[in-house]
C-alpha cells in the first residue's frame, strides 16, 4: 500500500508514524493559547520533529464540542505564517487541519503537503479540488453531525460498519473530484459524534477498517473518552493515550498517530516494534 502527499511517498506496512499536534488557537482543550505566536509555534514544531514526529498538524480552528467558529481571514492569519516558516526551515510533512477550501488552498500554496479534513462528512468538492490540483495527501475523517452539536445524541446501529461504509463511499466521491485513493488516509474520528461506548467499540473494531485498504490515522491523544473512563484531566491522560497507540498499532495495524506527547509516543511505538520483531543476530537498536 502506497501513500503520496506531493513530494512525499511512503510504502505500508512500515514503522508507525507520529503526527505532532500544533494548535494555533486560543481555545483548544489541551494546549489552547500556547502557540498563537508564530515564532513559538515554529519552535514547538521543531521540538516535536526532534522528538521523532514525521508530520506536524497545524490547526487554526478548534473543533472541540461547542468551540466558537473562526472566520476565514482569522484562520489564515493564524495558520499561514506558521506553514510558511516551517516549510522554509524543515523537510517535515506539513499538515493543515482545516474545514475551509480557501484555507486549504492557501496552506498548500505556502508549502503544506497534507490536508486534515475533520469535516469530510459534509463533503466539499472545492476543498477536494484544491487537494487534487497539487497531489496533496488527505485525511478522510469520520464525524457524525457538526462539531457544534455532535456530542448531543450520537447514534449508530453498528458504529464500525457505518464508519467503514462512510470511508468506502467517500473514497469514490473523492476519486470523482480528482483525489486518488493513494493520496488518502482514513481516520475513524474518535470523539467526533461518538459516545464513550461508540469510541470503545471503534477502537476494538479498528482492525476491521483495514479492509478499506488505506492507512489508518488515529487521534486519541488526551481525549475526553479517556477522561470519562478514569476521571482525570487532559494532562493526566498520557498513560491511556500510549496504551491506545500501542494497542492500535499492534491489534489494528494503525499507521499514523496524531498526538500531543511526541517523545513518549515515539518511544512506546518503537518499543512495541522491538518486541514484535524477531532479530536473528546481534543487538537490537532503536533509531528514532
Ligand atoms: C482529530 C483531529 C482526530 C484528525 C482533532 C483533539 C481534537 N484530526 N483533530 N483526527 N482530533 N484527523 O485533538 O483532541 O482524531 S481536534
mmCIF file of C-alpha atoms and ligand atoms in Angstrom:
data_model
loop_
_atom_site.group_PDB
_atom_site.id
_atom_site.type_symbol
_atom_site.label_atom_id
_atom_site.label_comp_id
_atom_site.label_asym_id
_atom_site.label_seq_id
_atom_site.Cartn_x
_atom_site.Cartn_y
_atom_site.Cartn_z
ATOM 1 C CA UNK A 1 0.000 0.000 0.000
ATOM 2 C CA UNK A 2 1.370 3.397 -1.033
ATOM 3 C CA UNK A 3 0.610 6.887 0.230
ATOM 4 C CA UNK A 4 1.678 10.012 -1.620
ATOM 5 C CA UNK A 5 1.393 13.611 -0.457
ATOM 6 C CA UNK A 6 3.002 15.914 -3.030
ATOM 7 C CA UNK A 7 6.755 15.133 -2.942
ATOM 8 C CA UNK A 8 6.372 12.635 -0.079
ATOM 9 C CA UNK A 9 5.829 8.935 -0.620
ATOM 10 C CA UNK A 10 5.576 6.027 1.821
ATOM 11 C CA UNK A 11 5.023 2.310 1.494
ATOM 12 C CA UNK A 12 2.999 0.477 4.162
ATOM 13 C CA UNK A 13 3.367 -1.550 6.267
ATOM 14 C CA UNK A 14 6.208 0.408 7.818
ATOM 15 C CA UNK A 15 7.125 1.516 11.367
ATOM 16 C CA UNK A 16 4.311 3.539 12.929
ATOM 17 C CA UNK A 17 4.472 7.275 12.275
ATOM 18 C CA UNK A 18 3.700 10.158 14.597
ATOM 19 C CA UNK A 19 1.937 13.400 13.735
ATOM 20 C CA UNK A 20 2.582 16.142 16.287
ATOM 21 C CA UNK A 21 -0.343 18.434 17.096
ATOM 22 C CA UNK A 22 0.257 22.161 16.807
ATOM 23 C CA UNK A 23 -2.799 24.187 17.750
ATOM 24 C CA UNK A 24 -2.503 27.850 16.864
ATOM 25 C CA UNK A 25 -5.783 28.620 18.597
ATOM 26 C CA UNK A 26 -6.742 30.456 21.777
ATOM 27 C CA UNK A 27 -9.217 27.763 22.858
ATOM 28 C CA UNK A 28 -8.119 24.155 22.142
ATOM 29 C CA UNK A 29 -8.897 21.893 25.079
ATOM 30 C CA UNK A 30 -5.385 20.753 25.847
ATOM 31 C CA UNK A 31 -2.922 23.394 24.666
ATOM 32 C CA UNK A 32 -5.068 26.329 23.553
ATOM 33 C CA UNK A 33 -3.325 29.691 23.624
ATOM 34 C CA UNK A 34 0.223 28.375 23.958
ATOM 35 C CA UNK A 35 1.315 28.682 20.344
ATOM 36 C CA UNK A 36 -0.648 31.634 18.954
ATOM 37 C CA UNK A 37 2.633 33.444 18.319
ATOM 38 C CA UNK A 38 4.124 32.136 15.044
ATOM 39 C CA UNK A 39 7.678 32.104 16.398
ATOM 40 C CA UNK A 40 6.714 29.976 19.384
ATOM 41 C CA UNK A 41 4.656 27.719 17.147
ATOM 42 C CA UNK A 42 7.647 27.061 14.882
ATOM 43 C CA UNK A 43 9.834 26.320 17.921
ATOM 44 C CA UNK A 44 7.293 23.835 19.219
ATOM 45 C CA UNK A 45 7.103 22.173 15.775
ATOM 46 C CA UNK A 46 10.879 21.825 15.656
ATOM 47 C CA UNK A 47 10.869 20.330 19.138
ATOM 48 C CA UNK A 48 8.305 17.714 18.055
ATOM 49 C CA UNK A 49 10.345 16.917 14.920
ATOM 50 C CA UNK A 50 13.464 16.415 17.031
ATOM 51 C CA UNK A 51 11.424 14.002 19.171
ATOM 52 C CA UNK A 52 10.626 11.869 16.129
ATOM 53 C CA UNK A 53 7.426 13.294 14.642
ATOM 54 C CA UNK A 54 7.262 12.893 10.857
ATOM 55 C CA UNK A 55 4.168 15.072 10.406
ATOM 56 C CA UNK A 56 3.169 18.374 12.015
ATOM 57 C CA UNK A 57 -0.565 19.060 12.021
ATOM 58 C CA UNK A 58 -1.282 22.787 12.250
ATOM 59 C CA UNK A 59 -4.795 23.808 13.245
ATOM 60 C CA UNK A 60 -6.205 27.329 13.493
ATOM 61 C CA UNK A 61 -9.761 26.442 14.470
ATOM 62 C CA UNK A 62 -10.639 24.333 17.492
ATOM 63 C CA UNK A 63 -13.122 21.569 16.674
ATOM 64 C CA UNK A 64 -13.821 20.561 20.244
ATOM 65 C CA UNK A 65 -17.543 20.301 21.079
ATOM 66 C CA UNK A 66 -19.042 23.759 21.459
ATOM 67 C CA UNK A 67 -15.960 25.677 20.229
ATOM 68 C CA UNK A 68 -16.623 29.047 18.601
ATOM 69 C CA UNK A 69 -16.299 29.073 14.794
ATOM 70 C CA UNK A 70 -13.425 31.093 13.305
ATOM 71 C CA UNK A 71 -13.778 33.183 10.135
ATOM 72 C CA UNK A 72 -11.528 32.531 7.174
ATOM 73 C CA UNK A 73 -9.425 35.706 7.495
ATOM 74 C CA UNK A 74 -8.603 34.920 11.124
ATOM 75 C CA UNK A 75 -7.814 31.263 10.384
ATOM 76 C CA UNK A 76 -5.499 32.327 7.542
ATOM 77 C CA UNK A 77 -3.790 34.831 9.825
ATOM 78 C CA UNK A 78 -3.121 32.137 12.431
ATOM 79 C CA UNK A 79 -2.065 29.287 10.144
ATOM 80 C CA UNK A 80 -0.297 30.571 7.039
ATOM 81 C CA UNK A 81 2.725 32.297 8.667
ATOM 82 C CA UNK A 82 3.462 29.095 10.583
ATOM 83 C CA UNK A 83 3.160 26.921 7.464
ATOM 84 C CA UNK A 84 5.405 29.252 5.520
ATOM 85 C CA UNK A 85 8.069 29.443 8.241
ATOM 86 C CA UNK A 86 8.110 25.671 8.761
ATOM 87 C CA UNK A 87 8.186 24.910 5.031
ATOM 88 C CA UNK A 88 11.221 27.180 4.702
ATOM 89 C CA UNK A 89 13.053 25.610 7.639
ATOM 90 C CA UNK A 90 12.294 21.880 7.626
ATOM 91 C CA UNK A 91 11.549 18.982 5.344
ATOM 92 C CA UNK A 92 8.787 17.761 7.640
ATOM 93 C CA UNK A 93 5.401 16.856 6.249
ATOM 94 C CA UNK A 94 3.217 19.844 6.994
ATOM 95 C CA UNK A 95 -0.424 19.019 7.528
ATOM 96 C CA UNK A 96 -3.144 21.613 7.968
ATOM 97 C CA UNK A 97 -6.283 20.846 9.929
ATOM 98 C CA UNK A 98 -8.988 22.909 8.261
ATOM 99 C CA UNK A 99 -12.565 22.662 7.104
ATOM 100 C CA UNK A 100 -12.271 25.558 4.656
ATOM 101 C CA UNK A 101 -11.304 25.220 0.986
ATOM 102 C CA UNK A 102 -9.774 28.722 0.987
ATOM 103 C CA UNK A 103 -7.508 27.896 3.921
ATOM 104 C CA UNK A 104 -6.536 24.564 2.347
ATOM 105 C CA UNK A 105 -5.590 26.270 -0.908
ATOM 106 C CA UNK A 106 -3.522 28.973 0.809
ATOM 107 C CA UNK A 107 -1.810 26.393 3.036
ATOM 108 C CA UNK A 108 -0.870 24.247 0.034
ATOM 109 C CA UNK A 109 0.476 27.372 -1.708
ATOM 110 C CA UNK A 110 2.562 28.111 1.396
ATOM 111 C CA UNK A 111 4.124 24.624 1.444
ATOM 112 C CA UNK A 112 1.740 22.226 3.210
ATOM 113 C CA UNK A 113 1.551 18.671 1.805
ATOM 114 C CA UNK A 114 -1.450 17.217 3.593
ATOM 115 C CA UNK A 115 -4.945 18.448 4.368
ATOM 116 C CA UNK A 116 -6.544 17.060 7.522
ATOM 117 C CA UNK A 117 -10.272 17.377 6.881
ATOM 118 C CA UNK A 118 -12.183 16.628 10.066
ATOM 119 C CA UNK A 119 -15.379 17.526 8.267
ATOM 120 C CA UNK A 120 -15.107 15.133 5.336
ATOM 121 C CA UNK A 121 -18.674 14.192 6.295
ATOM 122 C CA UNK A 122 -20.091 17.381 4.765
ATOM 123 C CA UNK A 123 -18.099 16.784 1.542
ATOM 124 C CA UNK A 124 -16.620 19.882 -0.032
ATOM 125 C CA UNK A 125 -15.736 19.405 -3.719
ATOM 126 C CA UNK A 126 -13.888 22.724 -3.699
ATOM 127 C CA UNK A 127 -11.576 21.575 -0.899
ATOM 128 C CA UNK A 128 -11.145 18.244 -2.693
ATOM 129 C CA UNK A 129 -10.191 20.017 -5.928
ATOM 130 C CA UNK A 130 -7.547 22.013 -4.022
ATOM 131 C CA UNK A 131 -6.088 18.703 -2.771
ATOM 132 C CA UNK A 132 -6.312 17.169 -6.252
ATOM 133 C CA UNK A 133 -4.698 20.119 -8.018
ATOM 134 C CA UNK A 134 -1.343 19.634 -6.252
ATOM 135 C CA UNK A 135 -1.493 15.907 -5.462
ATOM 136 C CA UNK A 136 -1.594 16.576 -1.715
ATOM 137 C CA UNK A 137 -2.348 13.984 0.920
ATOM 138 C CA UNK A 138 -5.800 13.963 2.502
ATOM 139 C CA UNK A 139 -7.032 12.751 5.879
ATOM 140 C CA UNK A 140 -10.591 11.497 5.479
ATOM 141 C CA UNK A 141 -12.028 11.662 8.989
ATOM 142 C CA UNK A 142 -15.396 10.379 10.087
ATOM 143 C CA UNK A 143 -17.669 12.622 12.136
ATOM 144 C CA UNK A 144 -21.376 12.275 12.880
ATOM 145 C CA UNK A 145 -23.041 15.706 12.843
ATOM 146 C CA UNK A 146 -21.237 19.030 13.209
ATOM 147 C CA UNK A 147 -18.682 19.995 15.881
ATOM 148 C CA UNK A 148 -21.148 22.409 17.475
ATOM 149 C CA UNK A 149 -23.691 19.678 18.235
ATOM 150 C CA UNK A 150 -22.028 16.321 17.516
ATOM 151 C CA UNK A 151 -21.952 15.136 21.127
ATOM 152 C CA UNK A 152 -25.648 15.872 21.801
ATOM 153 C CA UNK A 153 -27.061 12.456 20.863
ATOM 154 C CA UNK A 154 -24.733 10.347 18.718
ATOM 155 C CA UNK A 155 -26.496 7.208 17.422
ATOM 156 C CA UNK A 156 -25.372 4.233 15.332
ATOM 157 C CA UNK A 157 -26.546 0.741 14.521
ATOM 158 C CA UNK A 158 -23.080 -0.802 14.124
ATOM 159 C CA UNK A 159 -20.560 2.012 14.518
ATOM 160 C CA UNK A 160 -17.619 0.112 12.980
ATOM 161 C CA UNK A 161 -19.607 -0.963 9.916
ATOM 162 C CA UNK A 162 -21.010 2.543 9.443
ATOM 163 C CA UNK A 163 -17.606 4.192 9.628
ATOM 164 C CA UNK A 164 -16.225 1.634 7.137
ATOM 165 C CA UNK A 165 -19.122 2.278 4.736
ATOM 166 C CA UNK A 166 -18.526 6.024 5.057
ATOM 167 C CA UNK A 167 -14.854 5.607 4.074
ATOM 168 C CA UNK A 168 -15.733 3.490 1.038
ATOM 169 C CA UNK A 169 -18.400 5.892 -0.179
ATOM 170 C CA UNK A 170 -16.208 8.961 0.310
ATOM 171 C CA UNK A 171 -13.224 7.353 -1.448
ATOM 172 C CA UNK A 172 -15.412 7.023 -4.561
ATOM 173 C CA UNK A 173 -16.606 10.626 -4.320
ATOM 174 C CA UNK A 174 -13.032 11.836 -3.797
ATOM 175 C CA UNK A 175 -11.948 9.974 -6.896
ATOM 176 C CA UNK A 176 -14.638 11.769 -8.900
ATOM 177 C CA UNK A 177 -13.167 15.059 -7.646
ATOM 178 C CA UNK A 178 -9.686 14.011 -8.770
ATOM 179 C CA UNK A 179 -8.253 12.754 -5.453
ATOM 180 C CA UNK A 180 -6.820 9.262 -5.896
ATOM 181 C CA UNK A 181 -7.171 6.657 -3.147
ATOM 182 C CA UNK A 182 -3.356 6.656 -2.940
ATOM 183 C CA UNK A 183 -3.490 10.187 -1.506
ATOM 184 C CA UNK A 184 -5.890 9.281 1.307
ATOM 185 C CA UNK A 185 -5.505 8.234 4.955
ATOM 186 C CA UNK A 186 -8.667 7.204 6.794
ATOM 187 C CA UNK A 187 -9.443 8.206 10.378
ATOM 188 C CA UNK A 188 -12.396 6.947 12.482
ATOM 189 C CA UNK A 189 -12.647 10.321 14.240
ATOM 190 C CA UNK A 190 -12.535 9.211 17.865
ATOM 191 C CA UNK A 191 -14.710 11.611 19.883
ATOM 192 C CA UNK A 192 -16.419 13.198 16.872
ATOM 193 C CA UNK A 193 -20.129 12.439 17.303
ATOM 194 C CA UNK A 194 -19.465 9.335 19.416
ATOM 195 C CA UNK A 195 -20.386 8.258 22.929
ATOM 196 C CA UNK A 196 -17.867 6.561 25.221
ATOM 197 C CA UNK A 197 -19.303 3.213 24.138
ATOM 198 C CA UNK A 198 -19.022 4.124 20.424
ATOM 199 C CA UNK A 199 -15.376 5.169 20.885
ATOM 200 C CA UNK A 200 -14.516 1.905 22.633
ATOM 201 C CA UNK A 201 -16.316 -0.174 20.004
ATOM 202 C CA UNK A 202 -14.444 1.683 17.263
ATOM 203 C CA UNK A 203 -11.111 1.099 18.979
ATOM 204 C CA UNK A 204 -11.826 -2.596 19.467
ATOM 205 C CA UNK A 205 -13.040 -2.933 15.868
ATOM 206 C CA UNK A 206 -10.320 -0.814 14.290
ATOM 207 C CA UNK A 207 -8.720 -3.836 12.623
ATOM 208 C CA UNK A 208 -11.848 -4.280 10.515
ATOM 209 C CA UNK A 209 -11.296 -0.851 8.975
ATOM 210 C CA UNK A 210 -8.027 -2.044 7.449
ATOM 211 C CA UNK A 211 -10.185 -3.798 4.820
ATOM 212 C CA UNK A 212 -10.824 -0.335 3.343
ATOM 213 C CA UNK A 213 -7.267 -0.652 2.035
ATOM 214 C CA UNK A 214 -5.908 2.710 3.200
ATOM 215 C CA UNK A 215 -3.523 3.581 6.057
ATOM 216 C CA UNK A 216 -5.353 4.365 9.296
ATOM 217 C CA UNK A 217 -4.632 7.593 11.154
ATOM 218 C CA UNK A 218 -5.759 7.638 14.773
ATOM 219 C CA UNK A 219 -6.288 10.571 17.119
ATOM 220 C CA UNK A 220 -6.800 9.503 20.715
ATOM 221 C CA UNK A 221 -4.220 11.661 22.496
ATOM 222 C CA UNK A 222 -5.598 13.056 25.792
ATOM 223 C CA UNK A 223 -9.179 12.751 24.519
ATOM 224 C CA UNK A 224 -12.207 13.071 26.731
ATOM 225 C CA UNK A 225 -13.227 9.396 26.446
ATOM 226 C CA UNK A 226 -10.084 8.685 28.496
ATOM 227 C CA UNK A 227 -11.158 11.387 30.936
ATOM 228 C CA UNK A 228 -14.564 9.710 31.177
ATOM 229 C CA UNK A 229 -13.030 6.305 31.907
ATOM 230 C CA UNK A 230 -10.535 7.459 34.531
ATOM 231 C CA UNK A 231 -11.944 10.808 35.722
ATOM 232 C CA UNK A 232 -8.682 12.654 35.004
ATOM 233 C CA UNK A 233 -7.770 15.986 33.407
ATOM 234 C CA UNK A 234 -6.194 16.200 29.881
ATOM 235 C CA UNK A 235 -2.594 16.398 31.169
ATOM 236 C CA UNK A 236 -3.178 13.204 33.204
ATOM 237 C CA UNK A 237 -4.194 11.084 30.191
ATOM 238 C CA UNK A 238 -0.775 10.096 28.824
ATOM 239 C CA UNK A 239 -0.776 6.507 30.062
ATOM 240 C CA UNK A 240 -4.068 5.625 28.430
ATOM 241 C CA UNK A 241 -3.131 7.581 25.283
ATOM 242 C CA UNK A 242 0.037 5.489 24.932
ATOM 243 C CA UNK A 243 -1.834 2.257 25.632
ATOM 244 C CA UNK A 244 -4.309 3.108 22.855
ATOM 245 C CA UNK A 245 -1.490 3.863 20.384
ATOM 246 C CA UNK A 246 0.467 0.694 21.156
ATOM 247 C CA UNK A 247 -2.663 -1.421 21.069
ATOM 248 C CA UNK A 248 -3.907 0.114 17.796
ATOM 249 C CA UNK A 249 -0.502 -0.259 16.116
ATOM 250 C CA UNK A 250 -0.469 -3.937 17.015
ATOM 251 C CA UNK A 251 -4.026 -5.225 17.001
ATOM 252 C CA UNK A 252 -5.312 -2.982 14.253
ATOM 253 C CA UNK A 253 -2.245 -2.063 12.234
ATOM 254 C CA UNK A 254 -2.929 1.667 12.552
ATOM 255 C CA UNK A 255 -0.179 3.611 10.761
ATOM 256 C CA UNK A 256 -0.138 7.233 11.931
ATOM 257 C CA UNK A 257 -0.823 8.624 15.409
ATOM 258 C CA UNK A 258 -1.879 12.229 15.932
ATOM 259 C CA UNK A 259 -0.559 13.146 19.383
ATOM 260 C CA UNK A 260 0.424 15.902 21.798
ATOM 261 C CA UNK A 261 3.172 13.875 23.559
ATOM 262 C CA UNK A 262 5.518 13.066 20.702
ATOM 263 C CA UNK A 263 8.607 11.759 22.543
ATOM 264 C CA UNK A 264 6.647 9.366 24.765
ATOM 265 C CA UNK A 265 4.537 8.084 21.874
ATOM 266 C CA UNK A 266 7.518 7.510 19.588
ATOM 267 C CA UNK A 267 9.274 5.597 22.364
ATOM 268 C CA UNK A 268 6.203 3.464 23.089
ATOM 269 C CA UNK A 269 5.688 2.632 19.410
ATOM 270 C CA UNK A 270 9.378 1.804 18.838
ATOM 271 C CA UNK A 271 9.337 -0.436 21.920
ATOM 272 C CA UNK A 272 6.357 -2.328 20.536
ATOM 273 C CA UNK A 273 8.191 -2.812 17.250
ATOM 274 C CA UNK A 274 11.311 -4.109 19.017
ATOM 275 C CA UNK A 275 9.239 -6.658 20.931
ATOM 276 C CA UNK A 276 7.311 -7.645 17.836
ATOM 277 C CA UNK A 277 10.382 -8.230 15.696
ATOM 278 C CA UNK A 278 12.493 -11.387 15.858
ATOM 279 C CA UNK A 279 16.113 -10.398 15.188
ATOM 280 C CA UNK A 280 18.208 -13.457 14.400
ATOM 281 C CA UNK A 281 21.565 -11.973 15.368
ATOM 282 C CA UNK A 282 23.248 -9.085 17.096
ATOM 283 C CA UNK A 283 21.980 -6.378 19.316
ATOM 284 C CA UNK A 284 18.725 -4.552 18.751
ATOM 285 C CA UNK A 285 18.986 -0.806 18.288
ATOM 286 C CA UNK A 286 16.276 1.762 18.035
ATOM 287 C CA UNK A 287 16.834 4.709 15.711
ATOM 288 C CA UNK A 288 14.276 7.409 16.335
HETATM 289 C C1 LIG B 1 -8.594 14.745 15.477
HETATM 290 C C2 LIG B 1 -8.270 15.671 14.512
HETATM 291 C C3 LIG B 1 -8.562 13.352 15.149
HETATM 292 C C4 LIG B 1 -7.869 14.016 12.966
HETATM 293 C C5 LIG B 1 -8.796 16.704 16.324
HETATM 294 C C6 LIG B 1 -8.248 16.712 19.613
HETATM 295 C C7 LIG B 1 -9.450 17.277 18.976
HETATM 296 N N1 LIG B 1 -7.896 15.322 13.255
HETATM 297 N N2 LIG B 1 -8.404 16.900 15.042
HETATM 298 N N3 LIG B 1 -8.193 13.057 13.880
HETATM 299 N N4 LIG B 1 -8.901 15.404 16.619
HETATM 300 N N5 LIG B 1 -7.522 13.630 11.731
HETATM 301 O O1 LIG B 1 -7.121 16.894 19.190
HETATM 302 O O2 LIG B 1 -8.470 16.056 20.651
HETATM 303 O O3 LIG B 1 -8.873 12.452 15.940
HETATM 304 S S1 LIG B 1 -9.147 18.031 17.392
#
